[in-house]
PDB file of C-alpha atoms in Angstrom:
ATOM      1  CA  UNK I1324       0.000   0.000   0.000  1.00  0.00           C
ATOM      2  CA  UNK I1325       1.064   3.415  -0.277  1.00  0.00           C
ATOM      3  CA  UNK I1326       3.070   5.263   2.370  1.00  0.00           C
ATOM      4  CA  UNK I1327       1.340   7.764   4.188  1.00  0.00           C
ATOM      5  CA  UNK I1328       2.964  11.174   3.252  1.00  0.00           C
ATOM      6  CA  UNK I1329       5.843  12.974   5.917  1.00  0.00           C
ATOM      7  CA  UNK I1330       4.793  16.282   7.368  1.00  0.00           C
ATOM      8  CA  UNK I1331       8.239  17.233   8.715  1.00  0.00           C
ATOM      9  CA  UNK I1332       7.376  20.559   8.989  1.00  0.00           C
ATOM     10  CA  UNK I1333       4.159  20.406  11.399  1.00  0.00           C
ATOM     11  CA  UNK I1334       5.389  20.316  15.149  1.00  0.00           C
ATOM     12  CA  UNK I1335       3.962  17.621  17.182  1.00  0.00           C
ATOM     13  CA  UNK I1336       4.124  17.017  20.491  1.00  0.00           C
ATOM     14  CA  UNK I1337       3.313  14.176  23.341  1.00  0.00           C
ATOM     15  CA  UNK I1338      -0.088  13.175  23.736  1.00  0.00           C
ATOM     16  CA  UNK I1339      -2.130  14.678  26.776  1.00  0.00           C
ATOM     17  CA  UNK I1340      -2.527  12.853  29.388  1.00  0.00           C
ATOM     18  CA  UNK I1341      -6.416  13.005  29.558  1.00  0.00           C
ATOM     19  CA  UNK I1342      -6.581  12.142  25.686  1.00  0.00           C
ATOM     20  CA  UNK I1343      -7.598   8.444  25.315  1.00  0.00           C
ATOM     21  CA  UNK I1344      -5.371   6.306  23.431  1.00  0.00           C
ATOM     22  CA  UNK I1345      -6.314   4.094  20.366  1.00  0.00           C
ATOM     23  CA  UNK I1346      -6.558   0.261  21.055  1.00  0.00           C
ATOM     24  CA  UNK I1347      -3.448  -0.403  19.842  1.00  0.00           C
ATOM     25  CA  UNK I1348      -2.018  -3.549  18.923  1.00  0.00           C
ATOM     26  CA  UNK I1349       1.264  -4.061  20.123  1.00  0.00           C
ATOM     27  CA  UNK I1350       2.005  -7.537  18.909  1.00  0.00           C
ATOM     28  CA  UNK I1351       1.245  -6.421  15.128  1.00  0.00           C
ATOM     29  CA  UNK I1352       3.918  -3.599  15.538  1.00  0.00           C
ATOM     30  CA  UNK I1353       6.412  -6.066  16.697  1.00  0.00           C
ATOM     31  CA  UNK I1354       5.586  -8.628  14.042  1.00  0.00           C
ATOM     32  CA  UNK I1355       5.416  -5.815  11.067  1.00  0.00           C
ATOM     33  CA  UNK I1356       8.671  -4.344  12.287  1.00  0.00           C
ATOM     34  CA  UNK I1357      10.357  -7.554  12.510  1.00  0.00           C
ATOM     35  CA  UNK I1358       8.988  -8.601   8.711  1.00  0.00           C
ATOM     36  CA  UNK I1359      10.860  -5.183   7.522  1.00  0.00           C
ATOM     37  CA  UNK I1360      14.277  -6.491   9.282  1.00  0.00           C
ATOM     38  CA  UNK I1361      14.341  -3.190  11.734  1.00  0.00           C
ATOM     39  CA  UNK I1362      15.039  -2.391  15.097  1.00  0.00           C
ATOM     40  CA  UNK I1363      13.256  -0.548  17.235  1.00  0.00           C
ATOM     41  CA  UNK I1364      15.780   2.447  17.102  1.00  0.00           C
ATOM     42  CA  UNK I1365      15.479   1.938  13.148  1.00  0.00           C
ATOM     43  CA  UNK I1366      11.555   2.832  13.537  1.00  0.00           C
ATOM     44  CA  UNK I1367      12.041   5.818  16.036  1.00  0.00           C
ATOM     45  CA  UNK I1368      14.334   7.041  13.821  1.00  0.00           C
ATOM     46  CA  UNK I1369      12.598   7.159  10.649  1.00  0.00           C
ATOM     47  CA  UNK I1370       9.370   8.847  12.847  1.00  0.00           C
ATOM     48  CA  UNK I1371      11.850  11.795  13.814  1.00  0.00           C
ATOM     49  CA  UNK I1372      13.652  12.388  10.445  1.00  0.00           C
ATOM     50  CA  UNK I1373      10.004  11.467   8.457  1.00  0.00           C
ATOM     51  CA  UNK I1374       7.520  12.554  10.048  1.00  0.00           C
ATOM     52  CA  UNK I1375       8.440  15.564  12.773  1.00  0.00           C
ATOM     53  CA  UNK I1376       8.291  13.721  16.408  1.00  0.00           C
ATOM     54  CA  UNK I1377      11.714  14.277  17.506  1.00  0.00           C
ATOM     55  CA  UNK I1378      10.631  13.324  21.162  1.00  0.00           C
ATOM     56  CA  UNK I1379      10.241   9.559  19.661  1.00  0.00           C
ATOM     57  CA  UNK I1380      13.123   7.298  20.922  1.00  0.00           C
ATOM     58  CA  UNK I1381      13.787   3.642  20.501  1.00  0.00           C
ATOM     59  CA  UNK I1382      13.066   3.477  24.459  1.00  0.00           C
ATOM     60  CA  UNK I1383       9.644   4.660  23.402  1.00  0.00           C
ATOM     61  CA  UNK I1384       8.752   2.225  20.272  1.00  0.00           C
ATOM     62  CA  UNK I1385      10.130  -0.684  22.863  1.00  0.00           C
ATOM     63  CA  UNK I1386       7.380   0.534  25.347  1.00  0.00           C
ATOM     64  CA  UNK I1387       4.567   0.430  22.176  1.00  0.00           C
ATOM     65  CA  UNK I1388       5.815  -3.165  21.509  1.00  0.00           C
ATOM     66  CA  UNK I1389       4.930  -4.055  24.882  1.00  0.00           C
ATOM     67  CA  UNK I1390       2.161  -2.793  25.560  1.00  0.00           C
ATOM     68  CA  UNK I1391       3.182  -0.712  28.376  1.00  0.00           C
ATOM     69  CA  UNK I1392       1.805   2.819  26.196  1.00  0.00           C
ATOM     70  CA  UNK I1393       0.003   3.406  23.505  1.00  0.00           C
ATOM     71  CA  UNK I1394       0.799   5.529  20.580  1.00  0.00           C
ATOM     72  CA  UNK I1395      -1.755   8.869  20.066  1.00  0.00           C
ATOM     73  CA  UNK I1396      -3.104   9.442  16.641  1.00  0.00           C
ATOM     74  CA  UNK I1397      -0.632  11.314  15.070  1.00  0.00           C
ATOM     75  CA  UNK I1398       1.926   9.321  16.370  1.00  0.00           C
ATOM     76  CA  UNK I1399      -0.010   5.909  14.861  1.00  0.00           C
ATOM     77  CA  UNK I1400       0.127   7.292  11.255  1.00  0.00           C
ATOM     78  CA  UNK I1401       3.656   8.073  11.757  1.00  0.00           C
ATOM     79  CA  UNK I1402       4.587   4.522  12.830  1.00  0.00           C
ATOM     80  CA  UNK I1403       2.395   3.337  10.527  1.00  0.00           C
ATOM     81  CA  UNK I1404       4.395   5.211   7.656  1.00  0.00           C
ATOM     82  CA  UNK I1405       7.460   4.172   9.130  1.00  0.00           C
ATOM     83  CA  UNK I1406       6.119   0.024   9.101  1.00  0.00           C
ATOM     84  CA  UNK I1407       4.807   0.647   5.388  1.00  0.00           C
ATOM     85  CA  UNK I1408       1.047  -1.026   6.812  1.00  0.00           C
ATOM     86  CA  UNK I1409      -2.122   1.188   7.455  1.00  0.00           C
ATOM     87  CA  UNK I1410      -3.006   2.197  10.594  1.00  0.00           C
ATOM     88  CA  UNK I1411      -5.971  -0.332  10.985  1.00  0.00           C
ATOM     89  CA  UNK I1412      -3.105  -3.100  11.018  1.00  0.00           C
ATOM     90  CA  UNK I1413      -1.889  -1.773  14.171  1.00  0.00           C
ATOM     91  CA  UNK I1414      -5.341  -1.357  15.925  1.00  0.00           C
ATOM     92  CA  UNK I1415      -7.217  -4.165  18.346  1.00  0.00           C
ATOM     93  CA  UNK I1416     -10.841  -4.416  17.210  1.00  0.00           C
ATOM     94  CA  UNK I1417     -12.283  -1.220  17.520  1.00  0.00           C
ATOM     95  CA  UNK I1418     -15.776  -0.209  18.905  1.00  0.00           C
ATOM     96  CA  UNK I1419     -16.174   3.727  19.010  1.00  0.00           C
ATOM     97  CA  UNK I1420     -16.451   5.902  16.209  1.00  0.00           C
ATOM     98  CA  UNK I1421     -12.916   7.850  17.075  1.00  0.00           C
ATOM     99  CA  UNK I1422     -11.042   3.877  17.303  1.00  0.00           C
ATOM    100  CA  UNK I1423     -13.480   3.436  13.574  1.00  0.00           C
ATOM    101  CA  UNK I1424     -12.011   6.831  12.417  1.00  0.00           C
ATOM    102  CA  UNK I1425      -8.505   6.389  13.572  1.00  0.00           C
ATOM    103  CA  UNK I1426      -8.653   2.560  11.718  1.00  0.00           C
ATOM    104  CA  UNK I1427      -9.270   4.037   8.385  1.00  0.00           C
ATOM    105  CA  UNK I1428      -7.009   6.425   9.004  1.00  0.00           C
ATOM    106  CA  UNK I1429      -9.528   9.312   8.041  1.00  0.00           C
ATOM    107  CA  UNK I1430      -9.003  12.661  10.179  1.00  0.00           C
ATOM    108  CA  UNK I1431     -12.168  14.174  11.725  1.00  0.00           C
ATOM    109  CA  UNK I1432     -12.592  16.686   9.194  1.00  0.00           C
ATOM    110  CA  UNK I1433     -13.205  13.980   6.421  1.00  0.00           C
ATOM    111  CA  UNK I1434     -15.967  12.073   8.281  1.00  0.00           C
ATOM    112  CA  UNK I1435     -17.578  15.343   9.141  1.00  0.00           C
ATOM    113  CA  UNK I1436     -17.670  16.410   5.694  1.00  0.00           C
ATOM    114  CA  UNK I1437     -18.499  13.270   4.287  1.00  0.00           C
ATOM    115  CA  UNK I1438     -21.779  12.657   6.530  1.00  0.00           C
ATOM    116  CA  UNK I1439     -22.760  16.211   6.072  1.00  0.00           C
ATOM    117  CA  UNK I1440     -22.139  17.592  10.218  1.00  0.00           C
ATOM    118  CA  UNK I1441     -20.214  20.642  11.330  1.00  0.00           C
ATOM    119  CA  UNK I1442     -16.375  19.546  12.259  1.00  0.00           C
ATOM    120  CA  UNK I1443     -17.554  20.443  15.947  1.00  0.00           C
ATOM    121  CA  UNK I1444     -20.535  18.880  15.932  1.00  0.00           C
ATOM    122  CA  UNK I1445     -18.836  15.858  15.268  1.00  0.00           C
ATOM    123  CA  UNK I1446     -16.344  16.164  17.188  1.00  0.00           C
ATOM    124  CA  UNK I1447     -18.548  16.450  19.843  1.00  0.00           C
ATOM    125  CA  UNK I1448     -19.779  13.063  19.260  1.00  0.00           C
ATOM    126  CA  UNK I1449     -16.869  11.482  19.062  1.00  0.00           C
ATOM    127  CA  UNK I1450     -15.734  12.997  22.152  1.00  0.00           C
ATOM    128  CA  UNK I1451     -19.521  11.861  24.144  1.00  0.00           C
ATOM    129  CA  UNK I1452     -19.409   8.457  21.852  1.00  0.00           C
ATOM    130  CA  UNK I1453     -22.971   9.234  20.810  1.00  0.00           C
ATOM    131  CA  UNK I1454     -23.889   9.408  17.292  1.00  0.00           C
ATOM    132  CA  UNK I1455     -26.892  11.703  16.106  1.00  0.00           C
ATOM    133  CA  UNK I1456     -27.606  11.803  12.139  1.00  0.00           C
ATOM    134  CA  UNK I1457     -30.338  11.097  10.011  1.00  0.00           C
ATOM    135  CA  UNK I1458     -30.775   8.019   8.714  1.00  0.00           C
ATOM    136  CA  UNK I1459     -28.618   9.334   5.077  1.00  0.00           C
ATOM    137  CA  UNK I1460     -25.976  10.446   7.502  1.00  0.00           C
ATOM    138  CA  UNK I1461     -26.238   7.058   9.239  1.00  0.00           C
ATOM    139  CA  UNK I1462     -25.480   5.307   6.159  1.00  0.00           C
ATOM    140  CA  UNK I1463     -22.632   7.199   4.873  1.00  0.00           C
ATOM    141  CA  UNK I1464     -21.097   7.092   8.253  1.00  0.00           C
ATOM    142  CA  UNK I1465     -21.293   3.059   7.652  1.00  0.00           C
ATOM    143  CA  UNK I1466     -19.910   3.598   4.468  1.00  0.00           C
ATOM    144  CA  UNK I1467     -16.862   6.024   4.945  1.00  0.00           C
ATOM    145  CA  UNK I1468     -15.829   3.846   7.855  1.00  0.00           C
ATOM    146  CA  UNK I1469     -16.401   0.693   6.642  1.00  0.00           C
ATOM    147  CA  UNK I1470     -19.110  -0.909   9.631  1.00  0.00           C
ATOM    148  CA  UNK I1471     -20.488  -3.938   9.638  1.00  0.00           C
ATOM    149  CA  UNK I1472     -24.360  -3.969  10.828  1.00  0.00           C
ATOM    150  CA  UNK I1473     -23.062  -5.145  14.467  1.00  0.00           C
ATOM    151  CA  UNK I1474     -20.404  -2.161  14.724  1.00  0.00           C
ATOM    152  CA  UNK I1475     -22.821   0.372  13.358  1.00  0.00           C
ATOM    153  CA  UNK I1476     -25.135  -0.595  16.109  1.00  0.00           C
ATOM    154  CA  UNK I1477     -22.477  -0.686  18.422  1.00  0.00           C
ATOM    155  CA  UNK I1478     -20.716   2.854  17.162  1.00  0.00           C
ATOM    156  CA  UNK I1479     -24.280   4.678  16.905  1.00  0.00           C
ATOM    157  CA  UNK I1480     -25.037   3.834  20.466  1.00  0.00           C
ATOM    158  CA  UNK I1481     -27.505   1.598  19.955  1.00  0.00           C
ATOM    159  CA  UNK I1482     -26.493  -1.784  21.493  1.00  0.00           C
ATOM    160  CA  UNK I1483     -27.682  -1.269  24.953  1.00  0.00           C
ATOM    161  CA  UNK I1484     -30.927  -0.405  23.691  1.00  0.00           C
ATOM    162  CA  UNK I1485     -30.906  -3.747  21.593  1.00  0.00           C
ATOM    163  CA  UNK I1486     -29.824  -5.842  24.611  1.00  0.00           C
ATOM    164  CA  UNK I1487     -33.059  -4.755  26.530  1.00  0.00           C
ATOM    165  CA  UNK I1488     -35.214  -5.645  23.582  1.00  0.00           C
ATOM    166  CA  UNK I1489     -33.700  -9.245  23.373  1.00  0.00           C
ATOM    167  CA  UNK I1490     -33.782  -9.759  26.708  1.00  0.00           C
ATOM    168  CA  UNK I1491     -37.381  -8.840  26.724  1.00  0.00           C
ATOM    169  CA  UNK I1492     -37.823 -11.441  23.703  1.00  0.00           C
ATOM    170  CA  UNK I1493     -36.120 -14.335  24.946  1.00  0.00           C
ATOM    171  CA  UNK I1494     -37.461 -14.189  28.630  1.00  0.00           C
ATOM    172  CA  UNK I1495     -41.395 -13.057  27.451  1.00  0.00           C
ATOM    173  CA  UNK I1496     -43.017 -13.256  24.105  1.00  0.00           C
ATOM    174  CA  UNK I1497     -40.282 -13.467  21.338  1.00  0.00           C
ATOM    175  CA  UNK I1498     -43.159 -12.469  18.832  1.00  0.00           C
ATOM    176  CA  UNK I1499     -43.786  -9.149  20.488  1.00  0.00           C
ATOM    177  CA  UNK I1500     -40.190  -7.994  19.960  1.00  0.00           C
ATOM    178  CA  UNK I1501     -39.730  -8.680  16.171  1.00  0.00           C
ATOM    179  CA  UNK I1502     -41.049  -5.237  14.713  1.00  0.00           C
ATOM    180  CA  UNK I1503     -39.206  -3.268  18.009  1.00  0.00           C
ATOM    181  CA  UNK I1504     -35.843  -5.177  16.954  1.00  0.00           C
ATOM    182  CA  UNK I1505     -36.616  -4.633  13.306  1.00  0.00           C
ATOM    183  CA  UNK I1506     -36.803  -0.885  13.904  1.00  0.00           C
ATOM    184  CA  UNK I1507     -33.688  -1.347  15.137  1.00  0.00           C
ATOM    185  CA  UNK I1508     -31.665  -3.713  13.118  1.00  0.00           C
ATOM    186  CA  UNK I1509     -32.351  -3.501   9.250  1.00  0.00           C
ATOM    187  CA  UNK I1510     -33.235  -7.050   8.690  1.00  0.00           C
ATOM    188  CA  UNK I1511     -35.100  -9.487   6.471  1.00  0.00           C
ATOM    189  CA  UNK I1512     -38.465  -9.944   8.701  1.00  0.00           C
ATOM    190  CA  UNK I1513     -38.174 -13.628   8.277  1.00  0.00           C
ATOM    191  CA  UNK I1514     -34.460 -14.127   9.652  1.00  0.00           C
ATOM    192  CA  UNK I1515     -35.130 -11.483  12.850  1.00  0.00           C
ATOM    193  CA  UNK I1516     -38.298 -13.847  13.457  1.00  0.00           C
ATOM    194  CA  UNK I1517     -36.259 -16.735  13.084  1.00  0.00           C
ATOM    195  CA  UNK I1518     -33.520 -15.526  15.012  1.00  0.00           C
ATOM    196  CA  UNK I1519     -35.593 -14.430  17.854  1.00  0.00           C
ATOM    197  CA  UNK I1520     -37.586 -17.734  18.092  1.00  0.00           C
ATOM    198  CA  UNK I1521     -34.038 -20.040  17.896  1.00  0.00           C
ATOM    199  CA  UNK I1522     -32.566 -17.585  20.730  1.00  0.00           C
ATOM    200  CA  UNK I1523     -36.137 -17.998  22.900  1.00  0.00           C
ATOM    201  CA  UNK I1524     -36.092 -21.427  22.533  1.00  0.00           C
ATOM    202  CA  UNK I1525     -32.318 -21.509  23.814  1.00  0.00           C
ATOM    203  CA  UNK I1526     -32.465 -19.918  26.651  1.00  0.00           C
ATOM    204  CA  UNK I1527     -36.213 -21.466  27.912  1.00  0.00           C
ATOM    205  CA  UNK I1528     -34.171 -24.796  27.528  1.00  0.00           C
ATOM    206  CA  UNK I1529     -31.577 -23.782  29.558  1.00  0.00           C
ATOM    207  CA  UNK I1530     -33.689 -22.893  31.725  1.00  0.00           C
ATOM    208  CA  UNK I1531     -36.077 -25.627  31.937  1.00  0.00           C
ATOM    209  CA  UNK I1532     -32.730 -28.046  31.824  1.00  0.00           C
ATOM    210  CA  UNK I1533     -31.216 -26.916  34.555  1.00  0.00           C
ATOM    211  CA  UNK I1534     -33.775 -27.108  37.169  1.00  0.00           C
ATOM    212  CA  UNK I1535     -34.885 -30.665  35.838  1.00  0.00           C
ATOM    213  CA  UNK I1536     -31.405 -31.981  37.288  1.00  0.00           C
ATOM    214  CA  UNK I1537     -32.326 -30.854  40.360  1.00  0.00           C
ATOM    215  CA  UNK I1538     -29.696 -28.184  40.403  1.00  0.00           C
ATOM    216  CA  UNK I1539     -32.149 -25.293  42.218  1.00  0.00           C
ATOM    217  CA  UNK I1540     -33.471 -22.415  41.145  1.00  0.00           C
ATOM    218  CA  UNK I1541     -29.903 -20.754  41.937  1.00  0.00           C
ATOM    219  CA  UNK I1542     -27.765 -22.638  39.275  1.00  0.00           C
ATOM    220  CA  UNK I1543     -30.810 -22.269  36.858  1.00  0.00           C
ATOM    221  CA  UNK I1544     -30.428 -18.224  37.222  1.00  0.00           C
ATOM    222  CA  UNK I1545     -27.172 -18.185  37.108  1.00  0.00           C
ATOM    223  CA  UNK I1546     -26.802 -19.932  33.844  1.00  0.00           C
ATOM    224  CA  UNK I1547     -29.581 -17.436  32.668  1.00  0.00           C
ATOM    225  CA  UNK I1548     -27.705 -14.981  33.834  1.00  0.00           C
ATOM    226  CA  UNK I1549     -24.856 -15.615  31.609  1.00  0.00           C
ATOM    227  CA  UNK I1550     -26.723 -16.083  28.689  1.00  0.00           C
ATOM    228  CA  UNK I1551     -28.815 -12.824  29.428  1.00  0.00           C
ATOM    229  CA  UNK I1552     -25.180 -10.607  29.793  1.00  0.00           C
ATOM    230  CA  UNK I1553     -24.018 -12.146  26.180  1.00  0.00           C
ATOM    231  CA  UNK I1554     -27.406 -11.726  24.565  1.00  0.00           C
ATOM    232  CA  UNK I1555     -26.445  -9.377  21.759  1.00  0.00           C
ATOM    233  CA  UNK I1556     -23.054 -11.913  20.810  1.00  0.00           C
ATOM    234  CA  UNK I1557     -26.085 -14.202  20.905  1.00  0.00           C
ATOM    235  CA  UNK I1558     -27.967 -12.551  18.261  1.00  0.00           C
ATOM    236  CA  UNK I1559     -25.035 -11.575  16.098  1.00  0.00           C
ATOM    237  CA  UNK I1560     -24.017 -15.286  16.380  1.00  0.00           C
ATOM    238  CA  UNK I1561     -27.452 -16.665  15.464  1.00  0.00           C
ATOM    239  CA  UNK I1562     -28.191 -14.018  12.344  1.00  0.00           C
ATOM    240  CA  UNK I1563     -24.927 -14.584  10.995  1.00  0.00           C
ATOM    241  CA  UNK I1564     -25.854 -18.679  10.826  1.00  0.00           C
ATOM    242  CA  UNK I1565     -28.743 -17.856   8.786  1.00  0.00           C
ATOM    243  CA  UNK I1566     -27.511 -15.499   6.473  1.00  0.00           C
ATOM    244  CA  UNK I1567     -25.420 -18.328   5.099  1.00  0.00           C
TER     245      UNK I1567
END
């Protein structure tokens, strides 16, 4: 891919302390820097002469690698440059709209613009982790960053929501919950039906399972329990078998 271009001339400095670091990956810098033969004074290096951060030193790219700090974002694209990968190959799995933003490697001013919101209205959101759009904005915000259905539920705010709803529908009346959830989650009528009957089903036999061994009504709510607190991995899990 192409390198990401130096800005040698724009000052940077450290990160604040109070500004929240990406979820970086600090395995993947190790194994990209090792693939490129380097050391770690090799990659600090090439992120002062390149790209402006004379503060970084190979003590610093050491600490990256293991995981005892975390690059900030302008420090990311410059080790990114430096490891000739993008900056989404140096990321865990993100789940806010900054991590989203910072994994495509898109500044704010691009998603703003692209979605159609003022720079600080958006940065506003990113900064409260609560989307507001309409439901065009909504969908090129899933486009510019690339979400899946689950992380654009996740990055609009819109999971806890969904995890009362399927609650509800696997503890009551599944059928009751399949327009709510639909509202929600853009699916085929047939597969959220589906889905929500399969998951119902699941956890009533758990349910009815675990107090038929005898086990008391404390193991049987425990084991509900559990299942309740990974409901929405549930769903995901469950509509992703029968879209295949």
């Amino acid at each position: 891919m192409r390198r990401p271009p130096a800005q040698p001339n724009q000052p940077h400095r450290p990160r604040p302390q109070n500004q929240p670091a990406p979820p970086f990956n600090a395995p993947a810098a190790r194994r990209l820097r090792a693939a490129l033969n380097m050391g770690p004074e090799h990659v600090a290096y090439g992120m002062r002469a390149s790209y402006g951060l004379p503060y970084v030193t190979q003590d610093l790219v050491v600490a990256w690698e293991r995981g005892l700090a975390s690059p900030a974002n302008n420090e990311l694209t410059a080790l990114a440059g430096v490891l000739w990968c993008s900056p989404a190959e140096l990321l865990g799995k993100p789940r806010t709209l900054r991590e989203h933003r910072i994994a495509r490697g898109l500044a704010p001013e691009d998603v703003a613009r692209t979605v159609g919101h003022e720079l600080p209205v958006y940065l506003r959101m990113e900064e409260h982790d609560e989307w507001r759009g309409t439901e065009r904005q909504s969908a090129a915000l899933a486009d510019v960053l690339g979400l899946s259905l689950p992380d654009f539920i996740t990055v609009t705010g819109r999971e806890t929501k969904l995890a009362e709803l399927l609650r509800s529908a696997v503890t009551t009346r599944w059928q009751a919950y399949v327009r709510p959830v639909g509202k929600m989650v853009p699916l085929d009528r047939s597969i959220l039906g589906d889905t929500l009957q399969a998951l119902h089903q699941n956890y009533q036999g758990q349910m009815a399972a675990t107090l038929s061994w005898g086990g008391g009504g404390s193991d049987s709510s425990e084991g509900g329990r559990a299942f309740l607190d990974r409901i929405v991995e549930h769903f995901w899990g469950a509509v992703e078998g029968r879209g295949r």
